[in-house]
């Protein structure tokens, strides 16, 4: 297994698709290039923000191939093998591993209401089956199970997982994970809390996986560098600027549009407005933004000096 | 599209696997035969109880092929195309449709926190893409979204769905669905509430999809026939007997074993004890029953005159 | 302790108040008289629907005194001693007991996230301190704790509680309580599920505590009598009529008005429209109905032949 | 209305009671004295940690009188008027105001599932009725309603509330409140997140209301002073020490003991072990600690250099 040195800003890469649901290949190329040129420290493909649950198996593999072509060797490329239970994750991960990715991102089993014992068994069997580093992904809002501190500790100590992406929004528990594993210097802990990333870095996190980092990767890189430099004034002001930029996720409030469509969609709309991509459509069946909502996103981008 | 006449007892067929996670083909054949000989009115393959989320794509198709071989033309065979969002369901449903199934069972989109508008769009696009009758499947405990009465009504009236399987456990809302759609005689409404099936049938439900029906299909058929015959004394006593049989799902209480493993696993253990199948293993990573837990299941089966 | 023979329809009596939040005494008298003349089998004062949480201590005692004056000796009058924990309930119950009520209705402790052990201790200590029959009240939607079957059984067997009012909406569990306690003929089990009361009665429930019974007590009495008489056709048609009457609770849908204000308020508005009371105001800070919403309630009442 | 200058560490004062549930008056005096001598910046009486929901009305008033006798004029004494809805809070608050407290702490209405409109109306009416500064208290885990940013902003801007105690554990939203109200220098924002207090202070919070501050008030005062002094190394190390001290809340894990009893009880046990109080009993019906559990608390206190 190759070593995997994760740190810094690793955005969950948005996946542009056309109105017909086809992968927008040129858009994806431009977006990956934009992220790399903005100085991000890695790419996380096929995560929640990437709408991986909206992509077919073939589209998922195509995303990986395109991103690897552009990023391979420059920054680590880790990929979500999002599926319900052990054997399905293994099958998916095998196909992804064959494409040359650097690491896997794996959820706890879901739909089956697992116990910690079952969660640990899940990660352990996947790790035994696939010769790739695994980052555990904790997002209870999506899968209804919190990855508990004890399981993280057990998996980290055994070397089953090399890192954690914590998108639980439970900052006190997150600090506990950092304290628990302080004796494992190679275990890398990332927050998904893009609005209190500064706090996570000061607690000892190794980096962040910010959905909003699709829109302003340079801002998150500056944030990370300010934390490393212990430049507290810049750290806070940059985080507050990004906090207000996040208002784009609250623009679409019609009863027709769900939370995911409103949040993930706002990133695509912003990328379109910034000229990075042409297609801001969501995957089916999510509701697209109206022209008026796009205009409101533009106003917020302008306020944040991004237009 | 062929007409699909659904009614009565349609169990969500348990899927036997070996300790190694291989499909236990002979077990599955014997189990399907057992269900058919017990008089069930249909088969629901690849549902929650079937552990479809624990089966690989190839295993799912193999289950369909085996069941169809035994049941085709005898009773309707409907199949769960369980996946996150529209395009993924369509892709999966196309593969299943090619095998000759009689109807699809489809969940609301999940992981993406959809609105009713997005849910209706989801079902509509799937129906447009696949020439098979669709039964909507409402199980908020698994996917965190309740299929609301308004969406059911809209989909039923448009003919997008031909029926509903309601496993929400919300009996008052269920009655509302029945009342709402009383003017659509071909719309078929099934409860998944196996412990108050009698009540659902008296409210006007067309049948039940009972997980426990794997273990005692004849009991559920008797229950259904008593409801049709308005034999209220038998209806209540048979339901109460089945209620107590359901205690098998509460046998496994160790902290190691999750709710799904305890419930779905108890059905397999009971089938093994009844001599229908040889393999009671759960799909990975769920925890199997201990010998002691199996003995407790046997005690309950004996009490219910099933051993 | 006096014996307490509870059965049938025991509505949770709405509490009329003026726009200024004063108790509307004449309204309350007329409403209690209306309920008694409609043939209800008991009165439940100071429950959730009664807005007991919106009344001051003095108002609560005044409600009891007025209702007892009219109902004492005619039907049992039971009273909710709604408070957080043991000692506070005891203090409140002592004041209420001194007024001559026939029984107490008591919640599990709340705000403190209790275990079953703590719940059983709570009821036991209250019973030791107060010489009145206690009915346990299970309403997890209000207090976030489900009263589990094991605790109900333990309390019923010990004689600590003489009955249960189950407003959990969990019909399968409710049936379990009935089966568990079939050997205790004096233990009385009431459902709060006013939309599937027929089903509860067929399962063996002794009666119902319907909020909607404030509006149409005679309808619920007919429903109960049909169940006793095993007149299944009347049972279903009466329940379906009441089901549709319940639409009044869904009339007020403005973002300004909460679920409780919309439901409890609709009962008061209906009573005003039916000429029973003059004041339909909610207790503070709940939002009152608009004239337009009142008109919609009137339409539904007319449809149900109540206007 | 007197001005109220709130800042720094304001612990929610634990309320010692005897095994019989009597107020342990000498204990309370010693504990208040201990807190004052440790340098806390204010006292919050009758909050959640204070077990106010376990105290009778008379006990609540006695707690206020004792604390005021010791603290009046030294630090601000604010008091929770915890009750369900507007009129009940007003009645309670009037009694408390008459005792000479410096400010009220008020929850959103609960049990009634309020909307933001109803919440704002609640606070506004209380403020109109009582001539005391009000601090809003946001603790959705106890009352199931989140106090939203919009309502806080509206209430703060109108001067209805002078501050917020945010015990929601939602740090990203908390930062939003700080940013929203940056133009209101007199509006004071406190976190209840005792494990990430450092982060809250760096975001701009004015202080913390730490339950654990009962046990180690001097530690929290040091934490606060380090934040003021921008001494980041001390800030982090002090917070991490307090984080590990919080392990006392996880000592009692028996199924008999609930979350509240385990957490609030651990503070009392620690105070007993530290020699501040004699009685560590919880209010009824909460389960007390065993001797073995007390020993485990002692071990943790020793590790934190507090024994």
CSV table of C-alpha atoms in Angstrom, one decimal, chain A residues 4-8 135-136 156 161-165 184-190 205-207 224:
chain,number,residue,atom,x,y,z
A,4,UNK,CA,-0.9,8.7,1.6
A,5,UNK,CA,0.0,12.1,3.0
A,6,UNK,CA,-3.3,14.0,3.5
A,7,UNK,CA,-3.5,17.5,4.8
A,8,UNK,CA,-4.9,20.9,4.1
A,135,UNK,CA,-10.5,7.5,5.1
A,136,UNK,CA,-13.7,7.0,7.2
A,156,UNK,CA,-7.2,4.1,13.7
A,161,UNK,CA,-8.3,3.6,8.5
A,162,UNK,CA,-5.6,6.3,7.8
A,163,UNK,CA,-7.9,9.2,8.4
A,164,UNK,CA,-11.3,10.6,9.2
A,165,UNK,CA,-13.6,13.1,7.4
A,184,UNK,CA,-1.1,8.4,16.3
A,185,UNK,CA,0.8,11.1,14.3
A,186,UNK,CA,0.0,9.5,11.0
A,187,UNK,CA,-3.7,9.4,11.6
A,188,UNK,CA,-5.2,12.4,9.7
A,189,UNK,CA,-8.3,14.1,10.9
A,190,UNK,CA,-10.4,16.4,8.6
A,205,UNK,CA,-7.3,19.1,12.8
A,206,UNK,CA,-5.1,18.4,9.8
A,207,UNK,CA,-7.4,20.0,7.3
A,224,UNK,CA,-5.4,26.9,6.1
